[in-house]
């Protein structure tokens, strides 16, 4: 066994030890797992959050795409960096409000309640589970490649080893998920990625030097249309590339757990802002490194190994192995949360709701864990026999998720009369068109990115389908109007709103209104004036 | 006539709330008009499960909102004191202790299966349950076209009404 793989396992054992130590020292309560480390400061939480969200795509898929297509690949990074901000500030606000009013815990449950349809929940959950796994498979491939580079093992053995470690970790351990180990990993990666950037960029003469050298190799590397102008004039491809990350993530079935602070503390919101800032830092660097690799090492057998190769070129052996171990551990953490989400969605949203309504908690946990185990086995088979690139698989998964959920999400807050038939048509046609476009490689023939094709199909299907469904019920329309919230909230105050308090706010509002009405009735008796009856919302359950 | 109930202490007084809002939005005039007490049930469970290297034997607490029946994980065990509150301040509960107990169990199982990694199915043992009231400030904005707020009297977190 070579030194690098020994370092990798030592690194994992070290992180495990840290996780165990802090788990033991905090053994009076389990909240350090359940509450996502809310007791520590915002920057520490943010680094910890960021290190676990860094995926194989960031270290392998993105740089490989830049290495192959030149600056054109940055379209994806622009969507990734800017889209989430637009998303949070424009669509997110109303959706969060409506989601709280409807009492939905996940985006899929939100759509089910907003459009009053089980069909939407079933279809949404199935698509989410399948493509969540596809996204996890991309991480498997990345893990296999990283381990193979470190250990010198054949890819297949490295893959089995990597996925095995991930599945055992997900089902039985999870000690890396504690804040301190996440923080240490985040720091290693932050320093590592910055150090690679600092060492690589001067080597290629900074950004201008890099561009000059790229132009000397092939001027089309600098084009927005891709190397060899392969997408020349195809705005449909460019728009699709920008949009895909901006909105695809909304389809991921993030499940939220409500939280109530027992002391004066509000690190979570700040942590999200910190994390978004770190994200900006990490979004572009891997692509720039991919471009630099064209100059530094023009011949690479596997473009997805650009960053590991750069690490070995610029860092001494042991440091390189530590950095790669941190990358590998980050991939494991990402996979872990994807698999847990997929398992929970399958057990709660599909098995419990539609297959076995009387399932006990024990059965649900078993289904969730079996789902993870089968996912791991299928992942190994897919990644061994038909390994697509990490980039292709992530783009495909995000594309289908985005095409399934984008139109329904927008319609949920901007189309008052959108109904369940229209939304179901939008989800089915959007996802199917994207899959067909990918399977039959229709992008080149049509000049349309699969994501854009799916988006257009989804929109048309919604307008047609909407003619056939029944209009939303009155309580839903009332909730829709409430979520629009005509009263202005100053920006400084809006930033600090704690969304988990929405149910309390609604109930307190009703309580006060009832008291006011009672007082008004008493006044009416005195002054004989008319009052409007209160409209009550019954949206729970 | 008031009622004797267990509540959490109000950590923010009227002046603190109003000046904080003033700092965030100097052009508006916010008035922390009154406190209402919101009913919850607190549950503490002992969770036992098998796990690699370190068997799980920990406590998990949650609070169930007994008006809307929603669960929340909590980060510390709340401290209570008995006080008398007026009828106008006390919000009536919609869910009984029995309802909230079953909601809390499902909520804890769901949170555990989502976040914790275990080999065996966890055993939950309820160790404590208690109804308590949490104070919320009702903050009016004097400009009619702007939103009013509630402020959590314990954590200081706020939300528009």
PDB file of N, CA and C in Angstrom, chain A residues 407-476:
ATOM      1  N   UNK A 407     -41.039  25.504 -13.626  1.00  0.00           N
ATOM      2  CA  UNK A 407     -42.332  26.108 -13.990  1.00  0.00           C
ATOM      3  C   UNK A 407     -43.343  25.973 -12.837  1.00  0.00           C
ATOM      4  N   UNK A 408     -43.478  24.799 -12.206  1.00  0.00           N
ATOM      5  CA  UNK A 408     -44.389  24.721 -11.060  1.00  0.00           C
ATOM      6  C   UNK A 408     -44.060  25.709  -9.942  1.00  0.00           C
ATOM      7  N   UNK A 409     -42.752  25.888  -9.639  1.00  0.00           N
ATOM      8  CA  UNK A 409     -42.396  26.813  -8.557  1.00  0.00           C
ATOM      9  C   UNK A 409     -42.766  28.251  -8.909  1.00  0.00           C
ATOM     10  N   UNK A 410     -42.455  28.652 -10.144  1.00  0.00           N
ATOM     11  CA  UNK A 410     -42.773  30.025 -10.545  1.00  0.00           C
ATOM     12  C   UNK A 410     -44.290  30.215 -10.555  1.00  0.00           C
ATOM     13  N   UNK A 411     -44.989  29.219 -11.142  1.00  0.00           N
ATOM     14  CA  UNK A 411     -46.448  29.328 -11.220  1.00  0.00           C
ATOM     15  C   UNK A 411     -47.066  29.377  -9.820  1.00  0.00           C
ATOM     16  N   UNK A 412     -46.435  28.695  -8.867  1.00  0.00           N
ATOM     17  CA  UNK A 412     -47.027  28.626  -7.526  1.00  0.00           C
ATOM     18  C   UNK A 412     -47.155  30.005  -6.886  1.00  0.00           C
ATOM     19  N   UNK A 413     -46.248  30.919  -7.240  1.00  0.00           N
ATOM     20  CA  UNK A 413     -46.309  32.253  -6.616  1.00  0.00           C
ATOM     21  C   UNK A 413     -46.643  33.381  -7.582  1.00  0.00           C
ATOM     22  N   UNK A 414     -46.611  33.104  -8.890  1.00  0.00           N
ATOM     23  CA  UNK A 414     -46.905  34.182  -9.840  1.00  0.00           C
ATOM     24  C   UNK A 414     -48.136  33.910 -10.703  1.00  0.00           C
ATOM     25  N   UNK A 415     -48.665  32.680 -10.685  1.00  0.00           N
ATOM     26  CA  UNK A 415     -49.859  32.397 -11.483  1.00  0.00           C
ATOM     27  C   UNK A 415     -50.967  31.958 -10.533  1.00  0.00           C
ATOM     28  N   UNK A 416     -51.837  32.895 -10.212  1.00  0.00           N
ATOM     29  CA  UNK A 416     -52.841  32.647  -9.173  1.00  0.00           C
ATOM     30  C   UNK A 416     -53.740  31.472  -9.526  1.00  0.00           C
ATOM     31  N   UNK A 417     -54.095  31.382 -10.817  1.00  0.00           N
ATOM     32  CA  UNK A 417     -55.082  30.365 -11.184  1.00  0.00           C
ATOM     33  C   UNK A 417     -54.473  29.092 -11.770  1.00  0.00           C
ATOM     34  N   UNK A 418     -53.156  28.943 -11.667  1.00  0.00           N
ATOM     35  CA  UNK A 418     -52.538  27.700 -12.170  1.00  0.00           C
ATOM     36  C   UNK A 418     -53.145  26.529 -11.411  1.00  0.00           C
ATOM     37  N   UNK A 419     -53.492  25.455 -12.133  1.00  0.00           N
ATOM     38  CA  UNK A 419     -54.127  24.323 -11.447  1.00  0.00           C
ATOM     39  C   UNK A 419     -53.316  23.040 -11.590  1.00  0.00           C
ATOM     40  N   UNK A 420     -53.798  21.993 -10.907  1.00  0.00           N
ATOM     41  CA  UNK A 420     -52.985  20.768 -10.801  1.00  0.00           C
ATOM     42  C   UNK A 420     -52.740  20.085 -12.146  1.00  0.00           C
ATOM     43  N   UNK A 421     -53.721  20.127 -13.051  1.00  0.00           N
ATOM     44  CA  UNK A 421     -53.516  19.462 -14.346  1.00  0.00           C
ATOM     45  C   UNK A 421     -52.417  20.178 -15.123  1.00  0.00           C
ATOM     46  N   UNK A 422     -52.479  21.499 -15.129  1.00  0.00           N
ATOM     47  CA  UNK A 422     -51.458  22.278 -15.818  1.00  0.00           C
ATOM     48  C   UNK A 422     -50.077  21.999 -15.251  1.00  0.00           C
ATOM     49  N   UNK A 423     -49.986  21.946 -13.927  1.00  0.00           N
ATOM     50  CA  UNK A 423     -48.686  21.756 -13.278  1.00  0.00           C
ATOM     51  C   UNK A 423     -48.147  20.347 -13.533  1.00  0.00           C
ATOM     52  N   UNK A 424     -49.031  19.354 -13.444  1.00  0.00           N
ATOM     53  CA  UNK A 424     -48.588  17.989 -13.698  1.00  0.00           C
ATOM     54  C   UNK A 424     -48.091  17.848 -15.140  1.00  0.00           C
ATOM     55  N   UNK A 425     -48.816  18.455 -16.085  1.00  0.00           N
ATOM     56  CA  UNK A 425     -48.388  18.422 -17.491  1.00  0.00           C
ATOM     57  C   UNK A 425     -47.014  19.075 -17.628  1.00  0.00           C
ATOM     58  N   UNK A 426     -46.819  20.209 -16.931  1.00  0.00           N
ATOM     59  CA  UNK A 426     -45.541  20.920 -17.017  1.00  0.00           C
ATOM     60  C   UNK A 426     -44.403  20.043 -16.492  1.00  0.00           C
ATOM     61  N   UNK A 427     -44.649  19.360 -15.370  1.00  0.00           N
ATOM     62  CA  UNK A 427     -43.600  18.526 -14.758  1.00  0.00           C
ATOM     63  C   UNK A 427     -43.243  17.355 -15.664  1.00  0.00           C
ATOM     64  N   UNK A 428     -44.287  16.681 -16.173  1.00  0.00           N
ATOM     65  CA  UNK A 428     -44.034  15.481 -16.983  1.00  0.00           C
ATOM     66  C   UNK A 428     -43.343  15.869 -18.294  1.00  0.00           C
ATOM     67  N   UNK A 429     -43.886  16.859 -19.006  1.00  0.00           N
ATOM     68  CA  UNK A 429     -43.299  17.172 -20.314  1.00  0.00           C
ATOM     69  C   UNK A 429     -41.905  17.776 -20.162  1.00  0.00           C
ATOM     70  N   UNK A 430     -41.693  18.636 -19.151  1.00  0.00           N
ATOM     71  CA  UNK A 430     -40.372  19.224 -18.959  1.00  0.00           C
ATOM     72  C   UNK A 430     -39.317  18.156 -18.748  1.00  0.00           C
ATOM     73  N   UNK A 431     -39.601  17.211 -17.856  1.00  0.00           N
ATOM     74  CA  UNK A 431     -38.594  16.187 -17.556  1.00  0.00           C
ATOM     75  C   UNK A 431     -38.387  15.248 -18.742  1.00  0.00           C
ATOM     76  N   UNK A 432     -39.493  14.856 -19.386  1.00  0.00           N
ATOM     77  CA  UNK A 432     -39.351  13.890 -20.495  1.00  0.00           C
ATOM     78  C   UNK A 432     -38.605  14.515 -21.672  1.00  0.00           C
ATOM     79  N   UNK A 433     -38.910  15.758 -21.996  1.00  0.00           N
ATOM     80  CA  UNK A 433     -38.218  16.403 -23.130  1.00  0.00           C
ATOM     81  C   UNK A 433     -36.719  16.513 -22.843  1.00  0.00           C
ATOM     82  N   UNK A 434     -36.359  16.855 -21.597  1.00  0.00           N
ATOM     83  CA  UNK A 434     -34.937  16.944 -21.263  1.00  0.00           C
ATOM     84  C   UNK A 434     -34.263  15.577 -21.446  1.00  0.00           C
ATOM     85  N   UNK A 435     -34.908  14.527 -20.953  1.00  0.00           N
ATOM     86  CA  UNK A 435     -34.316  13.179 -21.050  1.00  0.00           C
ATOM     87  C   UNK A 435     -34.178  12.782 -22.520  1.00  0.00           C
ATOM     88  N   UNK A 436     -35.243  13.021 -23.322  1.00  0.00           N
ATOM     89  CA  UNK A 436     -35.202  12.665 -24.751  1.00  0.00           C
ATOM     90  C   UNK A 436     -34.096  13.458 -25.449  1.00  0.00           C
ATOM     91  N   UNK A 437     -33.996  14.736 -25.142  1.00  0.00           N
ATOM     92  CA  UNK A 437     -32.972  15.600 -25.761  1.00  0.00           C
ATOM     93  C   UNK A 437     -31.570  15.066 -25.482  1.00  0.00           C
ATOM     94  N   UNK A 438     -31.363  14.621 -24.229  1.00  0.00           N
ATOM     95  CA  UNK A 438     -30.049  14.078 -23.857  1.00  0.00           C
ATOM     96  C   UNK A 438     -29.807  12.733 -24.534  1.00  0.00           C
ATOM     97  N   UNK A 439     -30.806  11.844 -24.466  1.00  0.00           N
ATOM     98  CA  UNK A 439     -30.632  10.482 -24.986  1.00  0.00           C
ATOM     99  C   UNK A 439     -30.343  10.476 -26.482  1.00  0.00           C
ATOM    100  N   UNK A 440     -31.058  11.342 -27.214  1.00  0.00           N
ATOM    101  CA  UNK A 440     -30.885  11.336 -28.670  1.00  0.00           C
ATOM    102  C   UNK A 440     -29.959  12.456 -29.148  1.00  0.00           C
ATOM    103  N   UNK A 441     -29.224  13.051 -28.225  1.00  0.00           N
ATOM    104  CA  UNK A 441     -28.255  14.110 -28.551  1.00  0.00           C
ATOM    105  C   UNK A 441     -28.836  15.137 -29.518  1.00  0.00           C
ATOM    106  N   UNK A 442     -30.001  15.682 -29.166  1.00  0.00           N
ATOM    107  CA  UNK A 442     -30.684  16.614 -30.070  1.00  0.00           C
ATOM    108  C   UNK A 442     -30.136  18.043 -29.977  1.00  0.00           C
ATOM    109  N   UNK A 443     -29.207  18.279 -29.035  1.00  0.00           N
ATOM    110  CA  UNK A 443     -28.696  19.639 -28.869  1.00  0.00           C
ATOM    111  C   UNK A 443     -28.031  20.151 -30.146  1.00  0.00           C
ATOM    112  N   UNK A 444     -27.190  19.310 -30.749  1.00  0.00           N
ATOM    113  CA  UNK A 444     -26.465  19.762 -31.933  1.00  0.00           C
ATOM    114  C   UNK A 444     -27.399  20.019 -33.104  1.00  0.00           C
ATOM    115  N   UNK A 445     -28.380  19.138 -33.276  1.00  0.00           N
ATOM    116  CA  UNK A 445     -29.291  19.290 -34.409  1.00  0.00           C
ATOM    117  C   UNK A 445     -30.201  20.510 -34.242  1.00  0.00           C
ATOM    118  N   UNK A 446     -30.612  20.777 -33.006  1.00  0.00           N
ATOM    119  CA  UNK A 446     -31.613  21.831 -32.803  1.00  0.00           C
ATOM    120  C   UNK A 446     -31.014  23.173 -32.381  1.00  0.00           C
ATOM    121  N   UNK A 447     -29.785  23.154 -31.872  1.00  0.00           N
ATOM    122  CA  UNK A 447     -29.201  24.396 -31.341  1.00  0.00           C
ATOM    123  C   UNK A 447     -29.818  24.806 -30.017  1.00  0.00           C
ATOM    124  N   UNK A 448     -30.542  23.891 -29.397  1.00  0.00           N
ATOM    125  CA  UNK A 448     -31.170  24.177 -28.106  1.00  0.00           C
ATOM    126  C   UNK A 448     -30.557  23.282 -27.035  1.00  0.00           C
ATOM    127  N   UNK A 449     -30.153  23.892 -25.936  1.00  0.00           N
ATOM    128  CA  UNK A 449     -29.651  23.132 -24.789  1.00  0.00           C
ATOM    129  C   UNK A 449     -30.819  22.277 -24.279  1.00  0.00           C
ATOM    130  N   UNK A 450     -30.551  21.037 -23.832  1.00  0.00           N
ATOM    131  CA  UNK A 450     -31.661  20.203 -23.340  1.00  0.00           C
ATOM    132  C   UNK A 450     -32.493  20.907 -22.269  1.00  0.00           C
ATOM    133  N   UNK A 451     -31.816  21.726 -21.462  1.00  0.00           N
ATOM    134  CA  UNK A 451     -32.541  22.407 -20.389  1.00  0.00           C
ATOM    135  C   UNK A 451     -33.536  23.417 -20.953  1.00  0.00           C
ATOM    136  N   UNK A 452     -33.093  24.152 -21.996  1.00  0.00           N
ATOM    137  CA  UNK A 452     -33.986  25.162 -22.576  1.00  0.00           C
ATOM    138  C   UNK A 452     -35.151  24.483 -23.298  1.00  0.00           C
ATOM    139  N   UNK A 453     -34.839  23.363 -23.979  1.00  0.00           N
ATOM    140  CA  UNK A 453     -35.907  22.621 -24.677  1.00  0.00           C
ATOM    141  C   UNK A 453     -36.959  22.153 -23.666  1.00  0.00           C
ATOM    142  N   UNK A 454     -36.473  21.613 -22.545  1.00  0.00           N
ATOM    143  CA  UNK A 454     -37.387  21.132 -21.502  1.00  0.00           C
ATOM    144  C   UNK A 454     -38.216  22.269 -20.919  1.00  0.00           C
ATOM    145  N   UNK A 455     -37.574  23.434 -20.777  1.00  0.00           N
ATOM    146  CA  UNK A 455     -38.259  24.592 -20.202  1.00  0.00           C
ATOM    147  C   UNK A 455     -39.395  25.062 -21.117  1.00  0.00           C
ATOM    148  N   UNK A 456     -39.110  25.126 -22.411  1.00  0.00           N
ATOM    149  CA  UNK A 456     -40.135  25.570 -23.369  1.00  0.00           C
ATOM    150  C   UNK A 456     -41.302  24.570 -23.370  1.00  0.00           C
ATOM    151  N   UNK A 457     -40.942  23.264 -23.410  1.00  0.00           N
ATOM    152  CA  UNK A 457     -41.996  22.226 -23.416  1.00  0.00           C
ATOM    153  C   UNK A 457     -42.852  22.323 -22.152  1.00  0.00           C
ATOM    154  N   UNK A 458     -42.176  22.574 -21.025  1.00  0.00           N
ATOM    155  CA  UNK A 458     -42.870  22.634 -19.746  1.00  0.00           C
ATOM    156  C   UNK A 458     -43.862  23.801 -19.724  1.00  0.00           C
ATOM    157  N   UNK A 459     -43.423  24.949 -20.256  1.00  0.00           N
ATOM    158  CA  UNK A 459     -44.295  26.136 -20.286  1.00  0.00           C
ATOM    159  C   UNK A 459     -45.524  25.903 -21.163  1.00  0.00           C
ATOM    160  N   UNK A 460     -45.279  25.356 -22.377  1.00  0.00           N
ATOM    161  CA  UNK A 460     -46.395  25.113 -23.309  1.00  0.00           C
ATOM    162  C   UNK A 460     -47.391  24.135 -22.678  1.00  0.00           C
ATOM    163  N   UNK A 461     -46.832  23.056 -22.072  1.00  0.00           N
ATOM    164  CA  UNK A 461     -47.703  22.033 -21.473  1.00  0.00           C
ATOM    165  C   UNK A 461     -48.544  22.629 -20.342  1.00  0.00           C
ATOM    166  N   UNK A 462     -47.940  23.566 -19.591  1.00  0.00           N
ATOM    167  CA  UNK A 462     -48.713  24.150 -18.495  1.00  0.00           C
ATOM    168  C   UNK A 462     -49.889  24.963 -19.026  1.00  0.00           C
ATOM    169  N   UNK A 463     -49.646  25.762 -20.074  1.00  0.00           N
ATOM    170  CA  UNK A 463     -50.734  26.581 -20.620  1.00  0.00           C
ATOM    171  C   UNK A 463     -51.853  25.706 -21.184  1.00  0.00           C
ATOM    172  N   UNK A 464     -51.472  24.618 -21.849  1.00  0.00           N
ATOM    173  CA  UNK A 464     -52.513  23.737 -22.422  1.00  0.00           C
ATOM    174  C   UNK A 464     -53.249  23.007 -21.290  1.00  0.00           C
ATOM    175  N   UNK A 465     -52.471  22.381 -20.393  1.00  0.00           N
ATOM    176  CA  UNK A 465     -53.069  21.587 -19.308  1.00  0.00           C
ATOM    177  C   UNK A 465     -53.968  22.416 -18.409  1.00  0.00           C
ATOM    178  N   UNK A 466     -53.593  23.673 -18.237  1.00  0.00           N
ATOM    179  CA  UNK A 466     -54.343  24.543 -17.336  1.00  0.00           C
ATOM    180  C   UNK A 466     -55.789  24.779 -17.781  1.00  0.00           C
ATOM    181  N   UNK A 467     -56.045  24.540 -19.074  1.00  0.00           N
ATOM    182  CA  UNK A 467     -57.410  24.736 -19.589  1.00  0.00           C
ATOM    183  C   UNK A 467     -58.351  23.645 -19.066  1.00  0.00           C
ATOM    184  N   UNK A 468     -57.776  22.510 -18.607  1.00  0.00           N
ATOM    185  CA  UNK A 468     -58.615  21.363 -18.267  1.00  0.00           C
ATOM    186  C   UNK A 468     -58.855  21.147 -16.768  1.00  0.00           C
ATOM    187  N   UNK A 469     -58.011  21.698 -15.942  1.00  0.00           N
ATOM    188  CA  UNK A 469     -58.148  21.429 -14.505  1.00  0.00           C
ATOM    189  C   UNK A 469     -59.166  22.334 -13.820  1.00  0.00           C
ATOM    190  N   UNK A 470     -59.495  21.960 -12.584  1.00  0.00           N
ATOM    191  CA  UNK A 470     -60.400  22.822 -11.806  1.00  0.00           C
ATOM    192  C   UNK A 470     -59.570  23.902 -11.108  1.00  0.00           C
ATOM    193  N   UNK A 471     -60.138  25.077 -10.910  1.00  0.00           N
ATOM    194  CA  UNK A 471     -59.374  26.165 -10.269  1.00  0.00           C
ATOM    195  C   UNK A 471     -58.993  25.813  -8.827  1.00  0.00           C
ATOM    196  N   UNK A 472     -57.950  26.437  -8.299  1.00  0.00           N
ATOM    197  CA  UNK A 472     -57.549  26.162  -6.909  1.00  0.00           C
ATOM    198  C   UNK A 472     -58.678  26.526  -5.938  1.00  0.00           C
ATOM    199  N   UNK A 473     -58.663  25.871  -4.761  1.00  0.00           N
ATOM    200  CA  UNK A 473     -59.730  26.137  -3.775  1.00  0.00           C
ATOM    201  C   UNK A 473     -59.554  27.524  -3.144  1.00  0.00           C
ATOM    202  N   UNK A 474     -60.599  27.991  -2.488  1.00  0.00           N
ATOM    203  CA  UNK A 474     -60.550  29.328  -1.884  1.00  0.00           C
ATOM    204  C   UNK A 474     -59.436  29.490  -0.846  1.00  0.00           C
ATOM    205  N   UNK A 475     -59.267  28.491   0.085  1.00  0.00           N
ATOM    206  CA  UNK A 475     -58.182  28.673   1.065  1.00  0.00           C
ATOM    207  C   UNK A 475     -56.815  28.833   0.406  1.00  0.00           C
ATOM    208  N   UNK A 476     -56.589  28.098  -0.698  1.00  0.00           N
ATOM    209  CA  UNK A 476     -55.296  28.208  -1.381  1.00  0.00           C
ATOM    210  C   UNK A 476     -55.149  29.597  -2.006  1.00  0.00           C
TER     211      UNK A 476
END
